[in-house]
């Protein structure tokens, strides 16, 4: 009889123990944690367009650094946990949302001298691979399409934080990269040195987990 | 920096085209349109190669449209023909240029047709004043008209378009001076080719400005700019037509008033502020400041 009780206890306890070992709890629910477990933990995160933006910096007249920003950033981030697509980005920026703090300069930036927003109404970045470095930063490589031209770039990505909010899980990313705008056919002011060729771009993203 | 922009974008292309005028135009007026096309194209290609990899944007196809218009007009200018026949040639050239234009806002068939009608009408209507007295007053008035179109593009923040139109405007001014200096004035008459080229530059540049405009520039400013070369018709009105001087002044006044209106509307619509990328360029010429040099990397 005691033997039968032992066997029955084992039958009941085994699945419970198994469930306890595999169930996501605590920090494992965050994107950082999803970067380590198996690919079955794939999650899709939607960019929070209110708390996300892209900043750019370019040298003006060989002297000061001029800053501008794009207000409309949208897209999705997918975390699968491992492999070259551990973190995958599909981001879109509306160039018409460019803002410099000066209306006249905004009009110039939207014109064919720069972003030609009527002709090219969207800038996109689709990542092709991601790799985590020893310093904890990620190297995210992907195709940047801007001004009708697509080029491969690599961005340095930092996972800035994670939180569990009222709307569900949230995470933050900050990506930095430099583009040679003349390679995208945007060469106004380059030849005369009035406006720099290399543009540093910093994209700040806050993403929320999409309900499964 | 701004002086370099004017030198490379406006003065040098206009000077190169002016050399063509001096070399050929005294014999055949058909070179006038080719010269204007050349000034326009050289100016554009200096800042935005027309054939480039990666592509620079659809707006550079404006050169092809203009080339088609000038080509049709130049080919027909040898044929002579009646006044009506020449008008029809101008209208065909205008239609051809407008129908070739592939830009935002001008894709829809009805808009394209409207543009073709406007460009055909402007080309045909500019011919009589150009044929009647195509010397100093004509070129001077057209220089003012194109200056207005250039200002329109500048006000919309489209400097790359404002510069080549400015080159064409400068060339018109120089031909006007040449017409004043050389006798008889007939030597530098605009002819069909020149008239079509001017109407084409004004019409296509205004249409392109409208196509890429993202601010609050009113359509009326673009429409006025496209028709500004026709301001020279003021000199063809009965009170002025009889006198050469009165007619000439009226032509210049007509174009100046329309251009002034275009500039006024455009600048009032555009936001205020020193925002151009080249603003304060001269004050920002490269400097060597010992203390700062030690700090910079």
CSV table of C-alpha atoms in Angstrom, one decimal:
chain,number,residue,atom,x,y,z
A,1,UNK,CA,0.0,0.0,0.0
A,2,UNK,CA,2.7,2.6,0.9
A,3,UNK,CA,4.4,1.6,-2.4
A,4,UNK,CA,1.2,2.4,-4.3
A,5,UNK,CA,0.9,5.8,-2.6
A,6,UNK,CA,4.6,6.6,-3.5
A,7,UNK,CA,3.9,5.8,-7.2
A,8,UNK,CA,0.7,7.9,-7.2
A,9,UNK,CA,2.6,10.8,-5.6
A,10,UNK,CA,5.3,10.6,-8.3
A,11,UNK,CA,2.7,10.5,-11.1
A,12,UNK,CA,1.1,13.7,-9.8
A,13,UNK,CA,4.3,15.5,-8.8
A,14,UNK,CA,6.2,14.9,-12.0
A,15,UNK,CA,4.1,17.1,-14.4
A,16,UNK,CA,3.9,19.8,-11.7
A,17,UNK,CA,7.7,19.9,-11.4
A,18,UNK,CA,8.0,19.9,-15.2
A,19,UNK,CA,5.6,22.8,-15.5
A,20,UNK,CA,7.4,24.7,-12.8
A,21,UNK,CA,10.7,24.3,-14.6
A,22,UNK,CA,9.4,25.6,-18.0
A,23,UNK,CA,6.9,28.3,-17.1
A,24,UNK,CA,8.1,31.9,-17.7
A,25,UNK,CA,8.1,33.8,-14.5
A,26,UNK,CA,9.8,37.0,-13.1
A,27,UNK,CA,12.5,38.4,-15.3
A,28,UNK,CA,12.0,35.7,-18.0
A,29,UNK,CA,9.0,37.6,-19.3
A,30,UNK,CA,11.2,40.5,-20.4
A,31,UNK,CA,12.8,40.9,-23.9
A,32,UNK,CA,16.3,40.5,-22.5
A,33,UNK,CA,15.3,37.2,-21.1
A,34,UNK,CA,13.7,36.2,-24.4
A,35,UNK,CA,17.0,36.7,-26.0
A,36,UNK,CA,18.4,33.6,-24.3
A,37,UNK,CA,15.8,30.9,-24.3
A,38,UNK,CA,14.6,28.8,-27.2
A,39,UNK,CA,13.2,30.3,-30.5
A,40,UNK,CA,9.7,29.1,-29.5
A,41,UNK,CA,9.6,32.2,-27.1
A,42,UNK,CA,9.3,34.5,-30.1
A,43,UNK,CA,7.5,37.7,-29.3
A,44,UNK,CA,6.5,40.7,-31.4
A,45,UNK,CA,6.6,44.1,-30.0
A,46,UNK,CA,4.9,47.2,-31.5
A,47,UNK,CA,6.7,50.5,-31.6
A,48,UNK,CA,5.0,53.1,-29.3
A,49,UNK,CA,4.9,56.1,-31.7
A,50,UNK,CA,4.4,58.5,-28.9
A,51,UNK,CA,7.6,57.6,-27.0
A,52,UNK,CA,9.8,56.9,-30.0
A,53,UNK,CA,11.7,59.2,-32.3
A,54,UNK,CA,14.7,59.4,-34.5
A,55,UNK,CA,17.3,62.2,-34.1
A,56,UNK,CA,19.9,63.1,-36.6
A,57,UNK,CA,23.1,65.2,-36.3
A,58,UNK,CA,25.0,66.8,-39.2
A,59,UNK,CA,27.8,69.3,-39.3
A,60,UNK,CA,26.8,72.8,-40.7
A,61,UNK,CA,29.4,75.0,-42.4
A,62,UNK,CA,32.2,72.9,-41.0
A,63,UNK,CA,31.5,74.3,-37.6
A,64,UNK,CA,28.5,73.5,-35.4
A,65,UNK,CA,26.5,70.3,-35.2
A,66,UNK,CA,22.9,70.7,-36.3
A,67,UNK,CA,20.2,68.5,-34.8
A,68,UNK,CA,16.9,67.5,-36.2
A,69,UNK,CA,14.4,64.8,-35.4
A,70,UNK,CA,11.6,62.7,-37.0
A,71,UNK,CA,8.5,62.5,-34.9
A,72,UNK,CA,6.7,59.7,-36.6
A,73,UNK,CA,8.4,56.4,-36.1
A,74,UNK,CA,6.5,53.1,-36.4
A,75,UNK,CA,7.1,49.4,-36.9
A,76,UNK,CA,7.7,46.2,-35.0
A,77,UNK,CA,10.5,44.5,-33.1
A,78,UNK,CA,10.6,40.7,-32.9
A,79,UNK,CA,12.6,38.9,-30.2
A,80,UNK,CA,13.2,35.2,-30.8
A,81,UNK,CA,15.9,34.6,-28.2
A,82,UNK,CA,18.8,33.3,-30.2
A,83,UNK,CA,20.4,33.1,-33.6
A,84,UNK,CA,21.1,35.8,-36.1
A,85,UNK,CA,17.6,37.1,-35.8
A,86,UNK,CA,17.6,37.2,-32.0
A,87,UNK,CA,16.3,40.8,-32.3
A,88,UNK,CA,14.7,41.7,-35.6
A,89,UNK,CA,13.6,45.2,-36.5
A,90,UNK,CA,11.1,46.4,-39.1
A,91,UNK,CA,11.0,50.2,-38.6
A,92,UNK,CA,9.4,52.9,-40.7
A,93,UNK,CA,10.0,56.6,-40.4
A,94,UNK,CA,7.8,59.3,-42.1
A,95,UNK,CA,10.2,61.8,-43.5
A,96,UNK,CA,7.5,64.4,-43.6
A,97,UNK,CA,7.6,64.4,-39.8
A,98,UNK,CA,11.0,66.0,-39.9
A,99,UNK,CA,11.3,68.8,-37.3
A,100,UNK,CA,14.2,71.3,-36.8
A,101,UNK,CA,12.4,73.8,-34.7
A,102,UNK,CA,12.2,76.2,-37.7
A,103,UNK,CA,9.3,76.0,-40.2
A,104,UNK,CA,11.3,77.4,-43.1
A,105,UNK,CA,14.1,74.9,-42.6
A,106,UNK,CA,11.5,72.1,-42.2
A,107,UNK,CA,10.2,73.0,-45.7
A,108,UNK,CA,13.7,72.9,-47.1
A,109,UNK,CA,14.4,69.5,-45.5
A,110,UNK,CA,11.2,68.2,-47.0
A,111,UNK,CA,12.1,69.4,-50.5
A,112,UNK,CA,14.0,67.5,-53.2
A,113,UNK,CA,17.1,69.2,-51.9
A,114,UNK,CA,17.0,66.7,-49.0
A,115,UNK,CA,14.3,64.1,-48.2
A,116,UNK,CA,11.9,64.9,-51.1
A,117,UNK,CA,9.0,63.7,-49.0
A,118,UNK,CA,6.4,63.7,-51.8
A,119,UNK,CA,8.5,61.4,-53.9
A,120,UNK,CA,9.8,59.2,-51.1
A,121,UNK,CA,7.1,59.2,-48.4
A,122,UNK,CA,8.8,56.6,-46.2
A,123,UNK,CA,12.2,55.6,-44.9
A,124,UNK,CA,12.6,52.0,-43.7
A,125,UNK,CA,15.0,49.8,-41.9
A,126,UNK,CA,14.6,46.0,-42.0
A,127,UNK,CA,17.2,44.1,-40.0
A,128,UNK,CA,18.9,41.0,-41.5
A,129,UNK,CA,21.0,39.9,-38.6
A,130,UNK,CA,21.8,40.8,-35.0
A,131,UNK,CA,24.7,39.8,-32.8
A,132,UNK,CA,25.4,40.6,-29.2
A,133,UNK,CA,28.8,41.8,-28.3
A,134,UNK,CA,30.9,41.3,-25.2
A,135,UNK,CA,30.0,44.7,-23.9
A,136,UNK,CA,26.3,43.9,-23.9
A,137,UNK,CA,25.6,46.0,-27.0
A,138,UNK,CA,24.1,44.5,-30.1
A,139,UNK,CA,25.3,44.9,-33.7
A,140,UNK,CA,22.2,45.0,-35.8
A,141,UNK,CA,22.7,44.8,-39.5
A,142,UNK,CA,20.0,45.6,-42.0
A,143,UNK,CA,18.8,47.4,-45.1
A,144,UNK,CA,18.1,51.1,-44.8
A,145,UNK,CA,16.0,52.5,-47.6
A,146,UNK,CA,16.1,56.3,-47.8
A,147,UNK,CA,15.5,58.7,-50.7
A,148,UNK,CA,14.7,55.7,-52.9
A,149,UNK,CA,18.1,54.0,-52.3
A,150,UNK,CA,18.7,50.9,-50.2
A,151,UNK,CA,22.0,50.3,-48.5
A,152,UNK,CA,23.1,47.8,-45.8
A,153,UNK,CA,24.1,49.4,-42.5
A,154,UNK,CA,25.1,48.2,-39.1
A,155,UNK,CA,23.7,50.0,-36.0
A,156,UNK,CA,24.9,49.7,-32.4
A,157,UNK,CA,21.9,48.9,-30.3
A,158,UNK,CA,21.5,49.2,-26.6
A,159,UNK,CA,18.6,47.6,-24.7
A,160,UNK,CA,17.9,50.6,-22.5
A,161,UNK,CA,15.3,49.0,-20.2
A,162,UNK,CA,12.3,46.8,-19.6
A,163,UNK,CA,9.1,47.3,-17.6
A,164,UNK,CA,5.8,45.8,-16.9
A,165,UNK,CA,3.2,48.6,-17.3
A,166,UNK,CA,-0.5,48.8,-17.3
A,167,UNK,CA,-0.6,48.1,-21.0
A,168,UNK,CA,1.6,45.0,-20.6
A,169,UNK,CA,5.3,44.4,-21.1
A,170,UNK,CA,7.4,47.3,-22.5
A,171,UNK,CA,11.0,47.6,-23.5
A,172,UNK,CA,13.3,50.3,-24.8
A,173,UNK,CA,16.0,50.4,-27.4
A,174,UNK,CA,18.5,53.0,-28.6
A,175,UNK,CA,20.2,52.5,-31.9
A,176,UNK,CA,23.1,54.6,-33.2
A,177,UNK,CA,24.6,54.6,-36.7
A,178,UNK,CA,26.2,56.9,-39.2
A,179,UNK,CA,25.2,57.2,-42.8
A,180,UNK,CA,26.9,58.9,-45.7
A,181,UNK,CA,23.9,60.7,-47.2
A,182,UNK,CA,25.6,61.2,-50.5
A,183,UNK,CA,25.4,57.4,-51.0
A,184,UNK,CA,21.7,57.8,-50.9
A,185,UNK,CA,21.6,60.5,-53.5
A,186,UNK,CA,21.2,63.3,-51.0
A,187,UNK,CA,24.1,65.5,-51.8
A,188,UNK,CA,22.8,69.1,-51.3
A,189,UNK,CA,25.6,71.2,-49.8
A,190,UNK,CA,28.1,68.3,-49.7
A,191,UNK,CA,30.4,69.4,-52.5
A,192,UNK,CA,30.7,73.0,-51.1
A,193,UNK,CA,31.2,71.7,-47.6
A,194,UNK,CA,28.2,73.7,-46.4
A,195,UNK,CA,26.5,70.6,-44.8
A,196,UNK,CA,28.3,67.5,-43.7
A,197,UNK,CA,28.2,64.3,-45.7
A,198,UNK,CA,28.1,62.0,-42.7
A,199,UNK,CA,25.0,62.0,-40.6
A,200,UNK,CA,24.8,60.4,-37.2
A,201,UNK,CA,21.4,59.0,-36.5
A,202,UNK,CA,20.1,58.0,-33.0
A,203,UNK,CA,16.8,56.1,-32.9
A,204,UNK,CA,15.1,55.8,-29.5
A,205,UNK,CA,12.4,53.2,-29.5
A,206,UNK,CA,9.9,52.2,-26.8
A,207,UNK,CA,8.0,49.0,-27.7
A,208,UNK,CA,5.1,47.3,-26.2
A,209,UNK,CA,4.4,43.5,-26.3
A,210,UNK,CA,1.6,42.6,-28.7
A,211,UNK,CA,-1.0,40.3,-27.2
A,212,UNK,CA,-0.6,36.8,-28.4
B,1,UNK,CA,29.7,79.9,-49.8
B,2,UNK,CA,26.8,81.7,-51.4
B,3,UNK,CA,29.1,83.4,-53.8
B,4,UNK,CA,30.4,80.0,-54.9
B,5,UNK,CA,26.8,78.8,-55.3
B,6,UNK,CA,26.0,81.8,-57.6
B,7,UNK,CA,29.2,81.4,-59.5
B,8,UNK,CA,28.9,77.7,-60.2
B,9,UNK,CA,25.2,77.4,-60.4
B,10,UNK,CA,24.2,80.6,-62.2
B,11,UNK,CA,27.0,82.7,-63.7
B,12,UNK,CA,29.2,80.0,-65.2
B,13,UNK,CA,26.4,78.0,-66.9
B,14,UNK,CA,24.9,81.3,-68.2
B,15,UNK,CA,28.3,82.4,-69.5
B,16,UNK,CA,28.8,79.1,-71.3
B,17,UNK,CA,25.4,79.3,-72.9
B,18,UNK,CA,26.0,83.0,-73.8
B,19,UNK,CA,29.1,82.0,-75.7
B,20,UNK,CA,26.9,79.8,-77.8
B,21,UNK,CA,24.6,82.7,-78.4
B,22,UNK,CA,27.4,84.9,-79.6
B,23,UNK,CA,28.8,82.1,-81.7
B,24,UNK,CA,25.6,81.0,-83.5
B,25,UNK,CA,22.6,83.1,-82.7
B,26,UNK,CA,23.5,86.1,-84.8
B,27,UNK,CA,23.0,83.9,-87.8
B,28,UNK,CA,20.0,81.7,-86.7
B,29,UNK,CA,17.5,82.5,-83.9
B,30,UNK,CA,16.9,78.8,-83.4
B,31,UNK,CA,20.0,78.6,-81.2
B,32,UNK,CA,18.3,80.8,-78.6
B,33,UNK,CA,16.2,77.9,-77.2
B,34,UNK,CA,19.2,75.6,-77.3
B,35,UNK,CA,21.3,78.1,-75.3
B,36,UNK,CA,18.6,78.5,-72.7
B,37,UNK,CA,18.3,74.7,-72.4
B,38,UNK,CA,22.1,74.4,-72.1
B,39,UNK,CA,22.3,77.0,-69.3
B,40,UNK,CA,19.5,75.2,-67.4
B,41,UNK,CA,20.9,71.7,-67.9
B,42,UNK,CA,24.5,72.7,-67.0
B,43,UNK,CA,23.3,74.4,-63.8
B,44,UNK,CA,21.3,71.4,-62.8
B,45,UNK,CA,24.0,68.8,-63.6
B,46,UNK,CA,26.5,70.8,-61.6
B,47,UNK,CA,24.6,70.1,-58.3
B,48,UNK,CA,22.6,67.1,-59.2
B,49,UNK,CA,23.9,64.9,-62.0
B,50,UNK,CA,21.1,64.3,-64.5
B,51,UNK,CA,22.4,60.7,-65.1
B,52,UNK,CA,23.5,59.6,-61.6
B,53,UNK,CA,23.8,56.5,-59.6
B,54,UNK,CA,22.1,56.4,-57.1
B,55,UNK,CA,19.3,58.4,-58.7
B,56,UNK,CA,18.8,61.9,-57.6
B,57,UNK,CA,15.1,62.1,-57.8
B,58,UNK,CA,12.4,62.4,-60.5
B,59,UNK,CA,12.6,66.2,-60.7
B,60,UNK,CA,15.7,66.1,-62.9
B,61,UNK,CA,13.5,64.7,-65.7
B,62,UNK,CA,12.5,68.4,-66.2
B,63,UNK,CA,15.6,68.6,-68.4
B,64,UNK,CA,14.3,65.9,-70.7
B,65,UNK,CA,10.9,67.6,-70.9
B,66,UNK,CA,12.5,70.9,-71.8
B,67,UNK,CA,14.8,69.3,-74.3
B,68,UNK,CA,11.8,67.7,-76.0
B,69,UNK,CA,10.0,71.1,-76.2
B,70,UNK,CA,13.1,72.9,-77.5
B,71,UNK,CA,13.8,70.0,-79.9
B,72,UNK,CA,10.3,70.3,-81.5
B,73,UNK,CA,10.5,74.1,-81.7
B,74,UNK,CA,14.1,74.1,-83.1
B,75,UNK,CA,13.2,71.5,-85.7
B,76,UNK,CA,10.2,73.5,-86.8
B,77,UNK,CA,11.9,76.9,-86.8
B,78,UNK,CA,13.6,76.2,-90.1
B,79,UNK,CA,10.3,75.6,-91.8
B,80,UNK,CA,9.1,79.2,-91.5
B,81,UNK,CA,5.4,79.0,-92.3
B,82,UNK,CA,2.4,81.1,-91.3
B,83,UNK,CA,1.8,82.7,-87.9
B,84,UNK,CA,-0.9,80.1,-87.2
B,85,UNK,CA,1.4,77.3,-88.2
B,86,UNK,CA,4.1,78.6,-85.8
B,87,UNK,CA,1.6,78.8,-83.0
B,88,UNK,CA,0.6,75.2,-83.6
B,89,UNK,CA,4.2,74.1,-83.4
B,90,UNK,CA,4.6,76.0,-80.1
B,91,UNK,CA,1.4,74.3,-78.7
B,92,UNK,CA,2.6,70.9,-79.8
B,93,UNK,CA,6.0,71.5,-78.1
B,94,UNK,CA,4.2,72.7,-74.9
B,95,UNK,CA,2.0,69.6,-74.9
B,96,UNK,CA,5.0,67.3,-75.4
B,97,UNK,CA,6.9,68.7,-72.5
B,98,UNK,CA,3.9,68.6,-70.1
B,99,UNK,CA,3.0,65.0,-71.0
B,100,UNK,CA,6.5,63.9,-70.3
B,101,UNK,CA,6.6,65.3,-66.8
B,102,UNK,CA,6.4,62.4,-64.3
B,103,UNK,CA,6.2,64.0,-60.9
B,104,UNK,CA,4.0,63.8,-57.8
B,105,UNK,CA,0.8,65.8,-58.4
B,106,UNK,CA,1.0,65.4,-62.2
B,107,UNK,CA,0.5,61.7,-62.5
B,108,UNK,CA,-3.3,61.8,-62.9
B,109,UNK,CA,-4.5,62.0,-66.5
B,110,UNK,CA,-6.7,65.1,-66.0
B,111,UNK,CA,-4.0,67.0,-64.2
B,112,UNK,CA,-1.5,66.1,-66.9
B,113,UNK,CA,-4.0,67.3,-69.5
B,114,UNK,CA,-4.5,70.6,-67.7
B,115,UNK,CA,-0.8,71.1,-67.5
B,116,UNK,CA,-0.4,70.3,-71.2
B,117,UNK,CA,-3.1,72.9,-72.1
B,118,UNK,CA,-1.5,75.6,-69.9
B,119,UNK,CA,2.0,74.9,-71.3
B,120,UNK,CA,0.8,74.8,-74.9
B,121,UNK,CA,-1.2,78.0,-74.5
B,122,UNK,CA,1.8,79.8,-72.8
B,123,UNK,CA,4.2,78.7,-75.5
B,124,UNK,CA,1.9,79.7,-78.3
B,125,UNK,CA,1.0,83.1,-76.7
B,126,UNK,CA,4.6,84.0,-76.0
B,127,UNK,CA,5.5,83.7,-79.7
B,128,UNK,CA,3.8,86.9,-81.1
B,129,UNK,CA,5.6,89.3,-78.7
B,130,UNK,CA,8.9,87.3,-79.3
B,131,UNK,CA,8.4,87.6,-83.1
B,132,UNK,CA,7.2,91.2,-83.1
B,133,UNK,CA,10.0,92.8,-81.1
B,134,UNK,CA,12.3,90.1,-79.9
B,135,UNK,CA,15.1,92.3,-78.8
B,136,UNK,CA,16.1,94.0,-75.6
B,137,UNK,CA,12.7,94.6,-74.1
B,138,UNK,CA,11.6,91.0,-74.7
B,139,UNK,CA,14.7,89.5,-73.2
B,140,UNK,CA,14.8,91.9,-70.3
B,141,UNK,CA,11.1,91.2,-69.5
B,142,UNK,CA,11.7,87.5,-69.7
B,143,UNK,CA,14.7,87.7,-67.4
B,144,UNK,CA,12.4,89.3,-64.8
B,145,UNK,CA,9.7,86.7,-65.3
B,146,UNK,CA,12.2,83.8,-64.8
B,147,UNK,CA,13.6,85.6,-61.7
B,148,UNK,CA,10.1,85.4,-60.2
B,149,UNK,CA,9.9,81.7,-61.0
B,150,UNK,CA,13.3,81.2,-59.3
B,151,UNK,CA,12.2,83.1,-56.2
B,152,UNK,CA,9.1,80.9,-56.1
B,153,UNK,CA,11.2,77.7,-56.0
B,154,UNK,CA,13.4,79.3,-53.4
B,155,UNK,CA,10.5,80.2,-51.2
B,156,UNK,CA,9.3,76.6,-51.3
B,157,UNK,CA,12.7,75.5,-50.1
B,158,UNK,CA,13.7,74.0,-53.4
B,159,UNK,CA,17.1,75.6,-54.0
B,160,UNK,CA,18.2,73.0,-56.5
B,161,UNK,CA,15.5,74.2,-58.9
B,162,UNK,CA,15.8,77.9,-58.0
B,163,UNK,CA,19.5,77.9,-59.1
B,164,UNK,CA,19.0,76.6,-62.8
B,165,UNK,CA,16.0,78.9,-63.3
B,166,UNK,CA,18.3,81.7,-62.0
B,167,UNK,CA,20.9,80.7,-64.6
B,168,UNK,CA,18.2,80.9,-67.4
B,169,UNK,CA,17.2,84.3,-66.0
B,170,UNK,CA,20.7,85.6,-66.0
B,171,UNK,CA,21.2,84.4,-69.6
B,172,UNK,CA,18.1,86.2,-70.7
B,173,UNK,CA,19.4,89.4,-69.1
B,174,UNK,CA,22.8,89.0,-70.9
B,175,UNK,CA,21.1,88.4,-74.3
B,176,UNK,CA,19.0,91.5,-73.6
B,177,UNK,CA,22.2,93.6,-73.1
B,178,UNK,CA,23.7,92.0,-76.3
B,179,UNK,CA,20.5,93.0,-78.2
B,180,UNK,CA,20.8,96.5,-76.9
B,181,UNK,CA,24.5,96.7,-78.0
B,182,UNK,CA,24.1,95.1,-81.4
B,183,UNK,CA,22.3,96.6,-84.3
B,184,UNK,CA,19.9,95.6,-85.7
B,185,UNK,CA,18.1,94.1,-82.8
B,186,UNK,CA,16.8,91.3,-85.0
B,187,UNK,CA,20.2,89.6,-84.6
B,188,UNK,CA,19.2,88.1,-81.3
B,189,UNK,CA,15.5,87.6,-81.8
B,190,UNK,CA,13.9,84.9,-79.6
B,191,UNK,CA,12.1,83.2,-82.4
B,192,UNK,CA,10.1,80.0,-81.9
B,193,UNK,CA,12.9,78.2,-80.2
B,194,UNK,CA,13.6,80.9,-77.6
B,195,UNK,CA,9.9,81.6,-76.9
B,196,UNK,CA,9.2,77.9,-76.3
B,197,UNK,CA,12.2,77.5,-74.1
B,198,UNK,CA,11.2,80.5,-71.9
B,199,UNK,CA,7.6,79.3,-71.6
B,200,UNK,CA,8.9,75.8,-70.9
B,201,UNK,CA,11.3,76.8,-68.2
B,202,UNK,CA,8.6,79.0,-66.5
B,203,UNK,CA,5.9,76.4,-66.9
B,204,UNK,CA,7.8,73.3,-66.0
B,205,UNK,CA,9.6,74.9,-63.1
B,206,UNK,CA,6.4,76.2,-61.6
B,207,UNK,CA,4.7,72.8,-62.1
B,208,UNK,CA,7.7,71.1,-60.4
B,209,UNK,CA,7.6,73.5,-57.5
B,210,UNK,CA,4.0,72.8,-57.0
B,211,UNK,CA,4.6,69.0,-57.3
B,212,UNK,CA,7.1,69.0,-54.5
B,213,UNK,CA,5.7,71.7,-52.3
B,214,UNK,CA,5.0,70.6,-48.7
B,215,UNK,CA,4.3,74.0,-47.1
B,216,UNK,CA,1.5,76.4,-47.6
B,217,UNK,CA,2.5,77.9,-50.9
B,218,UNK,CA,-0.8,78.8,-52.7
B,219,UNK,CA,-1.5,77.3,-56.1
B,220,UNK,CA,-2.1,80.9,-57.3
B,221,UNK,CA,1.6,81.7,-56.9
B,222,UNK,CA,2.6,78.7,-59.0
B,223,UNK,CA,0.0,79.5,-61.7
B,224,UNK,CA,1.0,83.2,-61.8
B,225,UNK,CA,4.7,82.2,-62.1
B,226,UNK,CA,3.9,79.8,-65.0
B,227,UNK,CA,2.2,82.6,-66.8
B,228,UNK,CA,4.6,85.4,-65.8
B,229,UNK,CA,6.4,85.5,-69.2
B,230,UNK,CA,3.1,86.6,-70.8
B,231,UNK,CA,3.4,89.8,-68.8
B,232,UNK,CA,5.1,91.2,-71.9
B,233,UNK,CA,1.8,91.2,-73.7
B,234,UNK,CA,1.2,94.6,-71.9
B,235,UNK,CA,3.5,96.1,-74.5
B,236,UNK,CA,1.3,94.7,-77.3
B,237,UNK,CA,-1.8,96.5,-76.1
B,238,UNK,CA,-3.0,99.4,-78.4
B,239,UNK,CA,-1.9,102.3,-76.1
B,240,UNK,CA,1.7,101.1,-76.1
B,241,UNK,CA,2.1,99.1,-79.3
B,242,UNK,CA,2.8,102.0,-81.6
B,243,UNK,CA,5.8,103.4,-79.7
B,244,UNK,CA,8.9,101.2,-79.4
B,245,UNK,CA,10.0,102.8,-76.1
B,246,UNK,CA,6.5,102.7,-74.6
B,247,UNK,CA,6.0,99.1,-75.7
B,248,UNK,CA,9.4,98.1,-74.3
B,249,UNK,CA,8.7,99.7,-70.9
B,250,UNK,CA,5.3,98.2,-70.8
B,251,UNK,CA,6.6,94.8,-71.4
B,252,UNK,CA,9.2,95.1,-68.7
B,253,UNK,CA,6.6,96.5,-66.3
B,254,UNK,CA,4.1,93.8,-67.1
B,255,UNK,CA,6.6,91.0,-66.3
B,256,UNK,CA,8.0,92.9,-63.3
B,257,UNK,CA,4.6,93.3,-61.7
B,258,UNK,CA,3.7,89.6,-62.1
B,259,UNK,CA,7.0,88.5,-60.8
B,260,UNK,CA,6.8,90.9,-57.9
B,261,UNK,CA,3.3,89.5,-57.1
B,262,UNK,CA,4.7,85.9,-57.3
B,263,UNK,CA,7.6,86.8,-55.0
B,264,UNK,CA,5.3,88.6,-52.5
B,265,UNK,CA,2.8,85.7,-52.3
B,266,UNK,CA,5.5,83.1,-52.1
B,267,UNK,CA,7.5,84.8,-49.3
B,268,UNK,CA,4.4,85.6,-47.3
B,269,UNK,CA,3.4,82.0,-47.5
B,270,UNK,CA,6.7,80.6,-46.5
B,271,UNK,CA,7.7,80.7,-42.9
B,272,UNK,CA,10.0,83.5,-41.7
B,273,UNK,CA,13.5,83.0,-40.4
B,274,UNK,CA,17.0,82.5,-41.5
B,275,UNK,CA,16.7,78.9,-42.3
B,276,UNK,CA,18.5,78.2,-45.6
B,277,UNK,CA,21.3,75.8,-45.3
B,278,UNK,CA,23.6,78.4,-46.7
B,279,UNK,CA,22.5,81.2,-44.5
B,280,UNK,CA,25.3,83.2,-42.9
B,281,UNK,CA,27.7,81.3,-45.2
B,282,UNK,CA,30.2,84.0,-45.6
B,283,UNK,CA,30.4,84.5,-41.8
B,284,UNK,CA,31.1,80.8,-41.5
B,285,UNK,CA,34.1,80.6,-43.9
B,286,UNK,CA,36.8,78.2,-42.6
B,287,UNK,CA,38.7,79.9,-39.8
B,288,UNK,CA,41.9,79.1,-38.1
B,289,UNK,CA,41.6,80.1,-34.5
B,290,UNK,CA,44.7,79.0,-32.5
B,291,UNK,CA,42.9,78.4,-29.2
B,292,UNK,CA,40.0,76.5,-30.9
B,293,UNK,CA,42.4,74.5,-33.1
B,294,UNK,CA,44.0,73.1,-30.1
B,295,UNK,CA,40.7,71.9,-28.8
B,296,UNK,CA,39.3,70.3,-31.9
B,297,UNK,CA,40.1,66.8,-32.8
